[in-house]
Amino acid sequence: MMPRLQPVPLPPEDAADRARALDPAASFIVQAPAGSGKTTLLVQRFLVLLSRVAEPESIVAITFTRKAAAEMRARIVAALAPDGDAAPSPAAEAALRWDRERGWDLRRNPSRLRIQTIDSLCASIVQRMPMLARTGGMPGIAEDAWELYREAATHLLRHVAGDDAKAAEAVTRLLLHLDNDFRVLRAMFEGLLARRDQWLRHLGVNQDGVALRAALERALASVVGEGVSRAARHVPPLLLARLMDLYDGAALRCDPPRAVMNRADELSVWRALTGFLLSDKGEWRRSADARHGFPPNYKFEKQEYLGLLATLSSDGELREALAEVGKLPDPRFAGDQWEILEALIDLLPLAAAELKVTFRERGLMDFVELGETARRALGSAEHPTDLALTLGERVQHLLIDEFQDTSVSQFELIERLVATWGHGQEEHSLFLVGDPMQSIYRFREAQVGLFLRARTEGVGDVACEPLRLRANFRSRPGVVDWVNAAFAQIFPAVENPALGAVTYASSSASRAPVSSPAVVVHPFGSAAEDVEASAVARIVREALALGSTAVLLRARSHGRAIVAELARHRIPYRAVDFDALPERPAIQDLMALTRALLHPGDRAAWLAVLRAPWCGLTLEDLHELAASEPRAILYEQIANSGHPRLQLLAPALAAPVRLARRVPLRVAVEQAWRALGGPQCLANSAEAVDCERYLELLG
């Protein structure tokens, strides 16, 4: 019998762009939506480059997390050494041939593959030239630097302010503004120091207060002008004229707007129109009375107003644009506002200087300081240092994953790295991959507008050819189609790099369709928590037959009822990052056992061990054991007790208690836990995973 031929999968519709992205002589910026195989593409390009360079260290791949870097390294190593009888890809085969010729032996020496986070790249730059970086040596990196921020902020407010009259006046002004609450002011400076990469570069450009205020107000006016223009674009001229007539005719206790334009100085006009049409919650008004300018004798005007609202009620974009106008700040600072801001600006450079002193005294630095030091060590794009020239020669190919999450500071670092490449040098390439639709790090100054800027202007002098992946290999067609239809309406229609506005880029499914519905919506509206939780438990129970199921929550507080309902129906679950590990019953029992082994005199811990499921003494039993001799060592009483359960417990604990300080703590605790029958007392597999995690942390 002839073997049945398997259907050959069709190439994705963006196959040409994927092949183009592997050209080692060109630089690219690739927009790769979720499920499009961007990591696979990046790995393939790394392998292609690996078959052409003199040394593997000349290729540098940058990610933003250690986990992502480890995953990428594992993918590349796996491609070079595929499992079983699987043949390596053509790119991997070429890389292996070159590896043998050059004698690298990357399978045994994967550490030569430079795949690192951007923070580790900065650390390697600082380590190369500490004198130029002005550190005098490589300080330690503080993973959590809040203690250092607090020390610097405290020193600033208590010492520097006392020696500097201007600083003292600024501190006094801020304390008066904050009701003389020193802790609030200190906490404010702690937060500002943690985010100083977002403001430090803007200080010192304008030395005098008048120029600085003018620059800040120009920035405010730009933001306000953009918001006003966006609202103006959504209102046709005829509709705008009708709105103005209605507003003029209403009996409002304020001056009617005389003109509506799209400049920042017309913000008051647009605010008036916004309040005229929208409620405080940003929704279209549904009624009209004297509060809105329509007393009982204004029947005709009221009807016209309600008719206009009915016409506008379906225009969601106009409503959103008007609601945004209501959130815009004034384009100019009021006198008292500027006084507070000026005091803060006077103190910020001093705060940054105090933090540097704290870093030097402690021999530490945070990641912000690490990045700043690395950029300083490279010089500028116009005046690169010798280190920058050396790195430009050594780093021939730079690949950056998740480029949409790049901050301004990180973008500047990349610009300085590639500034020495020169023009038209084919031995260098820049490969940027990301999805601006997935940018999530705005809180750390990541700006998706940088992705749009790099796509149109390049990075420094390096022009990047834009490519877009469209094939989705992860989801079924029904899911992809639903996402395309939904998010095309949510994302803005026009890109705006300044505001980080990104248009939606649709995907096409590469997997085969299924007959069952891909997306089913269960709306609950304002239903009670328990009703929703019951429905979720039912859906999960039905879905368990099809495979694993995930329940995504907007906030942890939203899941308490759901978790309780799953537990009530005995549906096994694992709540990832939902409740803290020490709050789970099985872990509390393990913690009690750990404390008991560390200190035989810890009565509370031993009572918890005896109460745990592996022993389960009643409260009466515990009272009888412990109350008669309140100062006795409970472990000794356990060993001498005639209680049948304790007679079984004592032998199981004898060896772990004796060895608790002679072997690693994890070994003693795990030995005791297993001897007591702890694994058999767990309710489900999720608790077993939690206990294993606890033992790993203990190790």
C-alpha positions as MATLAB code, in Angstrom:
seq = 'MMPRLQPVPLPPEDAADRARALDPAASFIVQAPAGSGKTTLLVQRFLVLLSRVAEPESIVAITFTRKAAAEMRARIVAALAPDGDAAPSPAAEAALRWDRERGWDLRRNPSRLRIQTIDSLCASIVQRMPMLARTGGMPGIAEDAWELYREAATHLLRHVAGDDAKAAEAVTRLLLHLDNDFRVLRAMFEGLLARRDQWLRHLGVNQDGVALRAALERALASVVGEGVSRAARHVPPLLLARLMDLYDGAALRCDPPRAVMNRADELSVWRALTGFLLSDKGEWRRSADARHGFPPNYKFEKQEYLGLLATLSSDGELREALAEVGKLPDPRFAGDQWEILEALIDLLPLAAAELKVTFRERGLMDFVELGETARRALGSAEHPTDLALTLGERVQHLLIDEFQDTSVSQFELIERLVATWGHGQEEHSLFLVGDPMQSIYRFREAQVGLFLRARTEGVGDVACEPLRLRANFRSRPGVVDWVNAAFAQIFPAVENPALGAVTYASSSASRAPVSSPAVVVHPFGSAAEDVEASAVARIVREALALGSTAVLLRARSHGRAIVAELARHRIPYRAVDFDALPERPAIQDLMALTRALLHPGDRAAWLAVLRAPWCGLTLEDLHELAASEPRAILYEQIANSGHPRLQLLAPALAAPVRLARRVPLRVAVEQAWRALGGPQCLANSAEAVDCERYLELLG';
ca = [
       0.000    0.000    0.000;
       1.297    3.427   -0.926;
       1.845    5.740    2.059;
      -0.698    8.501    2.326;
       0.797   11.809    1.266;
       0.499   14.664    3.728;
      -0.688   17.971    2.296;
       2.158   20.426    1.769;
       1.422   23.667    3.659;
       1.109   26.676    1.444;
       3.663   29.462    1.927;
       2.343   32.430    3.863;
       1.212   35.441    1.886;
       4.142   37.460    3.229;
       6.739   34.833    2.224;
       8.551   37.332   -0.018;
       8.986   39.796    2.853;
      10.215   37.019    5.156;
      12.795   35.967    2.585;
      13.795   39.590    2.020;
      14.395   40.026    5.771;
      17.228   37.471    5.591;
      19.363   39.619    3.283;
      22.501   40.174    5.393;
      23.602   43.228    3.395;
      20.487   45.312    4.174;
      18.983   46.871    7.298;
      15.303   46.375    8.091;
      12.595   47.416   10.500;
       9.966   44.676   10.642;
       6.462   45.169   11.992;
       5.466   41.744   13.273;
       2.041   41.341   14.922;
       1.280   38.711   17.541;
       1.632   35.140   16.323;
       3.553   36.075   13.175;
       6.719   34.172   14.080;
       8.964   37.175   14.646;
      11.307   35.301   16.987;
      11.712   32.560   14.386;
      12.521   35.188   11.768;
      15.043   36.878   14.064;
      16.697   33.521   14.807;
      16.887   32.707   11.092;
      18.545   36.046   10.359;
      21.008   35.464   13.215;
      21.940   32.105   11.653;
      22.372   33.662    8.198;
      24.681   36.305    9.647;
      26.538   33.640   11.625;
      27.592   31.982    8.364;
      29.276   35.184    7.122;
      31.123   36.856   10.008;
      34.712   36.424   11.087;
      33.750   36.009   14.764;
      30.353   35.207   16.326;
      30.780   38.077   18.819;
      30.360   40.584   15.964;
      26.616   39.782   15.954;
      24.716   41.279   18.890;
      21.046   40.480   19.537;
      19.262   42.680   22.076;
      16.082   41.871   24.012;
      14.411   43.612   26.947;
      14.153   40.781   29.489;
      16.470   38.020   30.657;
      13.774   35.466   29.951;
      13.492   36.590   26.321;
      17.284   36.538   25.934;
      17.476   33.010   27.359;
      14.680   31.857   25.065;
      16.373   33.322   21.984;
      19.707   31.724   22.906;
      17.975   28.370   23.413;
      16.267   28.677   20.010;
      19.554   29.386   18.233;
      21.388   26.563   20.006;
      18.502   24.187   19.209;
      18.667   25.217   15.539;
      22.382   24.394   15.485;
      21.794   21.044   17.232;
      18.293   19.786   16.281;
      16.799   16.903   18.250;
      16.644   13.343   16.924;
      16.693   12.851   13.183;
      15.484   16.370   12.383;
      17.601   18.029    9.742;
      18.899   21.556   10.391;
      17.417   24.373    8.326;
      19.430   25.663    5.346;
      20.493   28.711    7.365;
      21.588   26.524   10.289;
      23.413   24.143    7.936;
      25.376   27.031    6.418;
      26.189   28.361    9.900;
      27.400   24.910   10.993;
      29.661   24.566    7.943;
      31.208   27.976    8.686;
      31.448   27.025   12.374;
      33.527   23.958   11.452;
      35.761   25.962    9.129;
      36.424   28.647   11.748;
      36.773   26.179   14.628;
      34.246   27.964   16.862;
      32.449   24.807   18.087;
      29.388   26.845   19.073;
      27.507   23.746   20.200;
      29.980   23.415   23.054;
      30.648   27.135   23.399;
      27.227   28.828   23.143;
      28.518   31.608   25.423;
      30.138   33.120   22.314;
      26.665   33.988   21.045;
      26.053   37.588   22.145;
      22.369   37.578   23.052;
      21.734   39.947   25.920;
      19.395   42.469   27.449;
      19.946   46.141   26.794;
      20.942   46.551   30.459;
      23.662   43.913   30.121;
      24.853   45.651   26.944;
      25.188   48.888   28.924;
      27.092   47.022   31.655;
      29.534   45.596   29.099;
      30.125   49.100   27.697;
      30.818   50.542   31.151;
      33.153   47.662   31.997;
      35.236   48.278   28.872;
      36.184   51.854   29.740;
      35.414   52.845   33.354;
      37.664   55.939   33.281;
      35.793   57.412   30.310;
      32.475   56.500   31.958;
      33.728   58.394   35.045;
      32.916   55.563   37.452;
      36.461   54.617   38.477;
      35.451   50.977   38.278;
      32.367   48.850   37.736;
      29.921   49.417   40.633;
      27.379   46.851   41.661;
      23.902   47.020   40.140;
      21.034   47.559   42.578;
      18.071   45.538   41.304;
      15.807   47.452   43.693;
      17.203   50.941   44.300;
      14.344   52.466   46.320;
      16.441   52.510   49.473;
      19.062   54.571   47.619;
      16.407   56.952   46.279;
      15.065   57.449   49.799;
      18.527   58.121   51.196;
      19.257   60.710   48.491;
      15.861   62.390   48.885;
      16.237   62.541   52.671;
      19.702   64.045   52.408;
      18.483   66.622   49.914;
      15.564   67.789   52.031;
      17.329   67.771   55.409;
      20.874   68.843   54.635;
      21.321   70.500   51.242;
      18.247   72.700   51.733;
      19.696   73.939   55.021;
      22.974   75.054   53.405;
      21.512   76.619   50.259;
      19.128   79.556   50.708;
      17.502   79.085   47.300;
      17.058   75.356   47.865;
      15.698   76.004   51.347;
      13.143   78.402   49.926;
      12.139   75.852   47.283;
      11.711   73.123   49.917;
       9.632   75.474   52.069;
       7.373   76.330   49.137;
       6.830   72.652   48.286;
       6.132   71.724   51.920;
       3.518   74.478   52.181;
       1.923   73.156   48.991;
       1.817   69.637   50.499;
       0.403   70.667   53.892;
       3.849   70.420   55.486;
       3.935   66.639   55.008;
       7.627   65.718   54.801;
       6.909   62.070   53.985;
       4.797   62.962   50.965;
       7.485   65.303   49.638;
      10.189   62.710   50.176;
       8.118   60.043   48.434;
       7.587   62.425   45.512;
      11.347   62.880   45.102;
      11.909   59.120   45.420;
       9.574   58.555   42.482;
      11.158   61.354   40.465;
      14.653   59.948   41.022;
      13.510   56.531   39.842;
      12.312   58.165   36.595;
      15.049   60.752   36.206;
      15.917   59.534   32.694;
      12.590   61.078   31.667;
      13.391   64.605   32.905;
      17.130   64.942   33.418;
      17.881   65.622   29.754;
      15.415   68.520   29.698;
      17.062   70.451   32.541;
      19.837   72.902   31.851;
      18.791   73.657   28.272;
      17.172   76.925   29.368;
      19.024   78.417   32.310;
      16.754   81.337   33.148;
      13.239   80.875   34.478;
      11.569   83.020   31.808;
      12.987   80.965   28.936;
      12.255   77.683   30.719;
       8.656   78.668   31.371;
       8.248   79.714   27.748;
       9.643   76.369   26.545;
       7.326   74.367   28.812;
       4.302   76.419   27.797;
       5.176   75.899   24.132;
       5.128   72.162   24.783;
       1.776   72.486   26.559;
       0.384   74.587   23.719;
       1.512   71.944   21.223;
      -0.358   69.211   23.093;
      -3.444   71.391   23.493;
      -3.337   72.504   19.863;
      -3.170   68.903   18.676;
      -6.170   67.967   20.839;
      -8.195   70.950   19.642;
      -7.275   70.240   16.005;
      -8.333   66.624   16.403;
     -11.743   67.739   17.665;
     -12.050   70.304   14.861;
     -11.350   67.629   12.229;
     -14.320   65.599   13.461;
     -16.848   68.454   13.213;
     -18.022   69.408    9.692;
     -18.287   73.202    9.172;
     -22.080   73.153    8.775;
     -22.533   71.134   11.953;
     -20.143   73.453   13.773;
     -22.167   76.508   12.691;
     -25.372   74.870   13.917;
     -23.724   74.043   17.254;
     -22.603   77.639   17.635;
     -26.107   78.949   16.921;
     -27.607   76.607   19.511;
     -25.011   77.581   22.099;
     -25.553   81.287   21.415;
     -29.315   80.843   21.789;
     -29.154   78.900   25.054;
     -29.706   80.742   28.331;
     -26.265   79.979   29.743;
     -24.580   81.976   32.473;
     -21.368   82.412   30.538;
     -20.206   84.364   27.559;
     -20.982   82.598   24.300;
     -17.995   81.518   22.207;
     -17.408   83.967   19.400;
     -15.290   81.793   17.138;
     -14.170   78.210   16.951;
     -10.794   77.463   15.396;
      -8.135   74.808   15.809;
      -5.558   76.720   17.832;
      -4.544   76.148   21.431;
      -5.844   79.583   22.429;
      -9.359   78.423   21.481;
      -9.365   75.752   24.187;
     -11.956   77.638   26.271;
     -14.338   77.640   23.304;
     -14.030   73.895   22.824;
     -14.403   73.267   26.536;
     -17.658   75.206   26.462;
     -18.941   73.120   23.544;
     -17.817   69.921   25.253;
     -19.742   70.780   28.424;
     -22.719   71.745   26.265;
     -22.868   68.335   24.568;
     -21.320   65.816   26.973;
     -21.980   64.839   30.570;
     -19.299   64.824   33.256;
     -18.669   61.155   32.400;
     -17.921   61.987   28.766;
     -21.192   60.607   27.367;
     -23.719   62.387   25.123;
     -26.330   64.244   27.153;
     -29.769   62.657   27.097;
     -31.868   65.465   28.518;
     -32.062   69.252   28.510;
     -33.223   71.593   31.246;
     -32.359   74.987   32.710;
     -28.949   73.729   33.859;
     -28.034   73.231   30.217;
     -29.455   76.538   29.086;
     -33.024   75.446   28.257;
     -35.633   76.720   30.783;
     -39.329   75.740   30.239;
     -40.006   78.630   27.833;
     -37.199   77.461   25.478;
     -39.255   74.605   24.019;
     -38.235   75.099   20.385;
     -34.519   75.417   21.183;
     -34.749   72.418   23.489;
     -36.274   70.227   20.786;
     -33.641   71.304   18.291;
     -30.911   70.545   20.841;
     -32.287   67.062   21.609;
     -32.646   66.355   17.887;
     -29.022   67.285   17.330;
     -27.929   65.030   20.206;
     -29.882   62.154   18.669;
     -28.071   62.753   15.378;
     -24.673   62.832   17.056;
     -25.245   59.847   19.360;
     -23.862   57.381   16.815;
     -20.651   59.370   16.228;
     -18.269   57.717   18.662;
     -15.148   59.366   17.242;
     -16.558   62.868   17.752;
     -17.590   61.991   21.317;
     -14.088   60.692   22.106;
     -12.459   63.758   20.543;
     -14.650   66.110   22.597;
     -14.067   64.070   25.769;
     -10.310   64.375   25.213;
     -10.693   68.151   24.946;
     -12.179   68.123   28.430;
      -8.992   66.489   29.761;
      -6.571   68.933   28.144;
      -4.559   71.178   30.470;
      -4.448   74.943   30.173;
      -1.772   75.999   27.673;
      -0.311   78.447   30.193;
       0.631   78.069   33.850;
      -1.221   80.053   36.467;
       0.996   82.075   38.815;
       0.789   79.670   41.772;
       1.246   76.655   39.475;
       4.462   78.072   38.091;
       5.784   78.890   41.555;
       5.441   75.244   42.611;
       6.858   73.926   39.349;
       9.770   76.351   39.507;
      10.592   75.210   43.047;
      10.562   71.608   41.884;
      12.782   72.403   38.893;
      15.280   74.161   41.168;
      15.598   71.052   43.335;
      15.677   68.314   40.675;
      19.345   68.799   39.619;
      20.340   68.825   43.299;
      18.391   65.607   43.854;
      20.160   63.930   40.925;
      23.530   65.098   42.287;
      22.700   63.754   45.761;
      21.839   60.385   44.218;
      25.210   60.240   42.464;
      26.914   60.865   45.814;
      24.847   58.079   47.362;
      25.815   55.738   44.522;
      29.516   56.477   45.021;
      29.325   55.977   48.792;
      27.521   52.652   48.418;
      29.484   51.418   45.381;
      26.185   50.832   43.575;
      24.152   52.202   40.700;
      20.683   51.589   39.306;
      19.766   50.720   35.724;
      19.038   54.357   34.853;
      22.543   55.361   35.934;
      23.959   52.381   34.070;
      22.318   53.508   30.837;
      23.398   57.121   31.306;
      26.982   56.046   32.018;
      27.060   53.838   28.926;
      25.808   56.671   26.712;
      28.370   59.032   28.202;
      31.133   56.488   27.541;
      30.180   56.420   23.831;
      30.237   60.190   23.435;
      27.807   61.623   20.902;
      26.878   60.767   17.331;
      28.866   63.798   16.140;
      31.843   63.231   18.477;
      32.190   59.498   19.204;
      34.769   58.336   21.722;
      37.487   55.780   21.011;
      35.291   53.204   22.744;
      32.427   53.984   20.343;
      34.779   53.619   17.367;
      36.067   50.311   18.723;
      32.569   48.953   19.324;
      31.454   50.146   15.887;
      34.249   48.095   14.399;
      33.535   45.007   16.502;
      29.729   45.043   16.294;
      28.921   44.453   12.648;
      25.293   43.370   12.979;
      22.819   44.559   15.588;
      19.432   42.846   16.021;
      16.853   44.303   18.418;
      13.682   42.505   19.446;
      10.515   44.233   20.782;
      11.743   47.531   19.370;
       8.370   49.174   20.065;
       9.290   49.201   23.768;
      12.449   51.262   23.252;
      12.718   54.378   25.401;
      14.237   57.685   24.317;
      17.400   56.945   26.318;
      17.773   53.494   24.792;
      17.155   54.897   21.305;
      19.975   57.397   21.870;
      22.287   54.564   22.944;
      21.534   52.649   19.738;
      22.119   55.799   17.677;
      25.549   56.231   19.254;
      26.405   52.575   18.690;
      25.687   52.746   14.940;
      27.000   56.296   14.445;
      30.490   55.031   13.566;
      29.328   52.617   10.871;
      29.512   55.261    8.158;
      27.611   55.255    4.875;
      27.231   52.437    2.401;
      29.192   49.838    4.372;
      27.653   46.493    3.522;
      29.447   44.676    6.337;
      27.110   46.346    8.871;
      23.370   45.888    9.313;
      20.628   46.888   11.728;
      17.599   44.634   12.187;
      14.694   45.953   14.257;
      11.651   43.807   15.014;
       8.544   44.770   16.926;
       4.860   45.488   16.904;
       3.794   49.051   17.716;
       0.297   47.723   18.442;
       1.730   45.895   21.481;
       3.661   48.740   23.117;
       3.142   48.401   26.890;
       5.994   50.279   28.572;
       4.863   53.909   28.313;
       5.331   54.165   32.100;
       9.120   53.792   31.677;
       9.288   56.340   28.834;
       9.014   53.794   26.040;
       7.561   55.681   23.090;
       5.987   53.817   20.223;
       6.526   56.996   18.194;
      10.213   56.012   18.053;
       9.242   52.898   16.084;
       7.334   55.053   13.602;
      10.241   57.492   13.431;
      12.773   54.725   12.781;
      10.538   53.362   10.038;
      10.490   56.669    8.169;
      13.816   58.283    9.133;
      16.012   55.355   10.152;
      18.291   55.277   13.211;
      20.985   57.912   12.975;
      22.484   57.564    9.492;
      21.300   53.964    9.082;
      18.229   53.736    6.856;
      15.986   50.739    7.576;
      13.805   49.197    4.895;
      10.291   48.671    6.328;
       8.720   45.217    6.112;
       5.418   43.978    7.529;
       4.525   40.404    8.432;
       0.881   39.521    8.018;
       0.601   35.739    8.513;
      -0.601   34.579   11.929;
       0.552   31.033   12.784;
      -0.885   30.963   16.318;
      -4.648   31.455   16.046;
      -7.449   29.971   13.983;
      -9.081   32.027   11.211;
     -12.166   32.764   13.309;
     -10.092   34.356   16.071;
      -7.941   36.338   13.636;
     -10.986   37.606   11.733;
     -12.725   38.650   14.952;
      -9.627   40.492   16.194;
      -9.216   42.226   12.833;
     -12.819   43.422   12.848;
     -12.805   44.553   16.494;
      -9.436   46.276   16.717;
      -9.697   48.032   13.385;
     -12.454   50.100   15.044;
     -10.503   50.667   18.273;
      -7.156   51.850   16.923;
      -6.836   55.390   15.507;
      -7.407   55.881   11.800;
      -4.266   58.001   11.302;
      -0.759   57.492   12.669;
       0.729   60.243   14.813;
       4.316   59.665   16.014;
       4.174   62.622   18.420;
       1.170   61.181   20.257;
       2.142   57.539   19.772;
      -1.018   56.928   17.718;
      -0.689   53.677   15.759;
      -3.087   52.360   13.155;
      -4.221   48.748   13.255;
      -2.434   46.331   10.912;
      -4.586   43.317   10.074;
      -3.326   39.722   10.033;
      -4.292   36.651    8.044;
      -4.596   33.186    9.584;
      -2.327   30.405    8.357;
      -3.955   27.615   10.362;
      -6.905   25.569    9.197;
     -10.370   26.681   10.316;
     -12.458   24.714   12.826;
     -16.189   24.153   12.846;
     -16.819   25.353   16.413;
     -17.292   29.076   17.051;
     -13.937   30.793   17.449;
     -15.137   33.651   19.650;
     -18.223   33.633   21.866;
     -19.126   36.733   23.859;
     -20.982   36.378   27.186;
     -22.034   39.891   28.216;
     -22.897   40.382   31.891;
     -23.210   44.144   32.154;
     -23.931   45.046   35.759;
     -24.646   41.477   36.879;
     -23.595   40.480   40.378;
     -20.131   38.990   40.958;
     -21.468   35.561   41.880;
     -23.544   35.335   38.681;
     -20.494   36.018   36.545;
     -18.315   33.671   38.614;
     -20.853   30.858   38.247;
     -20.932   31.339   34.475;
     -17.126   31.344   34.281;
     -16.930   28.107   36.290;
     -19.480   26.478   33.959;
     -17.589   27.600   30.834;
     -14.282   26.370   32.263;
     -15.790   22.993   33.219;
     -17.120   22.537   29.685;
     -13.818   23.613   28.137;
     -11.647   21.253   30.195;
     -12.438   18.409   27.789;
     -10.877   20.433   24.958;
      -7.597   21.227   26.725;
      -6.109   23.819   29.033;
      -8.085   26.962   29.764;
      -7.008   30.443   30.832;
      -9.100   33.036   32.658;
      -7.726   36.556   32.170;
      -8.648   39.262   34.657;
      -8.382   43.013   34.421;
      -7.369   43.218   38.090;
      -6.736   40.681   40.847;
      -9.702   41.931   42.839;
     -11.998   40.880   39.990;
     -11.067   37.229   40.410;
     -11.838   36.478   44.048;
     -15.378   35.282   43.346;
     -14.207   33.269   40.323;
     -11.452   31.526   42.300;
     -13.896   30.699   45.085;
     -16.377   29.284   42.573;
     -13.706   27.128   40.902;
     -12.690   25.792   44.298;
     -16.324   25.103   45.235;
     -16.749   22.977   42.092;
     -13.391   21.250   42.734;
     -12.014   22.488   39.421;
      -8.197   22.453   39.706;
      -6.620   25.796   38.931;
      -3.396   27.693   39.321;
      -3.708   31.413   39.947;
      -0.527   32.887   38.461;
       0.578   35.974   40.398;
      -2.935   36.139   41.834;
      -2.404   35.509   45.510;
       0.954   35.559   47.253;
       2.660   32.222   47.794;
       2.741   32.568   51.626;
      -1.040   33.037   51.690;
      -1.780   29.539   50.335;
      -2.639   26.894   52.970;
      -0.193   24.239   51.749;
       2.638   26.783   51.774;
       1.700   27.999   55.250;
       2.049   24.418   56.471;
       5.469   24.124   54.804;
       6.591   27.441   56.304;
       5.557   26.238   59.776;
       7.536   23.031   59.236;
      10.572   25.076   58.126;
      10.449   27.298   61.211;
       9.978   24.275   63.476;
      13.051   22.512   62.061;
      15.127   25.679   62.396;
      14.121   26.218   66.023;
      12.778   23.336   68.130;
      11.699   25.907   70.718;
       9.318   27.731   68.340;
       6.045   26.660   69.980;
       3.787   28.431   67.498;
       5.501   26.684   64.572;
       5.289   23.243   66.215;
       1.613   23.750   67.070;
       0.986   24.610   63.375;
       2.867   21.438   62.324;
       0.683   19.346   64.616;
      -2.473   21.027   63.326;
      -1.514   20.534   59.629;
      -3.299   17.835   57.544;
      -0.422   15.317   57.877;
      -1.063   15.159   61.647;
      -4.383   16.901   62.217;
      -4.548   17.084   65.999;
      -7.707   18.671   67.334;
      -7.628   21.868   69.375;
      -8.391   19.808   72.465;
      -5.384   17.568   71.755;
      -3.139   20.600   71.305;
      -4.364   22.127   74.558;
      -3.766   18.914   76.461;
      -0.245   18.651   75.041;
       0.858   22.271   75.416;
      -1.059   23.771   78.334;
       0.317   21.569   81.104;
       3.923   22.685   80.628;
       3.894   26.082   78.864;
       7.695   26.438   78.943;
       8.574   22.937   77.770;
      10.077   22.180   74.350;
       7.158   20.882   72.313;
       9.320   18.631   70.162;
      10.487   16.767   73.271;
       6.881   16.377   74.401;
       5.963   14.984   70.969;
       8.699   12.359   71.204;
       7.503   11.250   74.670;
       3.752   11.451   74.032;
       1.532    8.395   73.998;
      -0.917    9.905   71.467;
      -1.219    7.454   68.531;
      -0.785   10.162   65.888;
       2.256   11.619   67.625;
       3.807    8.165   67.876;
       3.721    8.043   64.077;
       4.884   11.653   63.744;
       7.954   11.500   66.003;
       9.979    8.907   63.990;
       9.316   10.798   60.741;
      10.728   14.000   62.247;
      13.709   12.513   64.073;
      16.197   12.530   61.181;
      15.204   15.953   59.726;
      15.440   17.605   63.169;
      18.844   16.065   63.770;
      20.184   17.082   60.334;
      18.428   20.475   59.976;
      21.646   22.481   60.494;
      23.994   19.973   58.870;
      22.442   19.690   55.400;
      20.930   22.296   53.076;
      17.658   23.547   54.530;
      15.673   22.491   51.477;
      16.889   18.906   51.910;
      15.825   18.772   55.566;
      12.413   20.365   54.951;
      11.617   18.220   51.926;
      12.709   15.042   53.731;
      10.463   15.860   56.692;
       7.543   16.885   54.460;
       7.655   13.648   52.477;
       8.150   11.507   55.573;
       5.047   13.118   57.103;
       2.997   12.349   53.981;
       2.741   15.979   52.920;
       2.397   15.267   49.154;
      -0.529   12.908   49.848;
      -2.335   15.661   51.765;
      -2.430   18.133   48.841;
      -5.790   18.945   47.308;
      -4.713   19.100   43.650;
      -1.792   19.299   41.223;
      -1.708   23.099   41.507;
      -0.809   22.807   45.189;
       1.964   20.365   44.260;
       3.409   22.960   41.850;
       3.208   25.615   44.579;
       5.055   23.386   47.059;
       7.782   22.620   44.538;
       8.156   26.349   43.910;
       8.482   26.961   47.662;
      11.190   24.325   47.955;
      13.032   25.856   44.982;
      12.944   29.272   46.648;
      14.127   27.723   49.902;
      17.047   26.172   48.017;
];
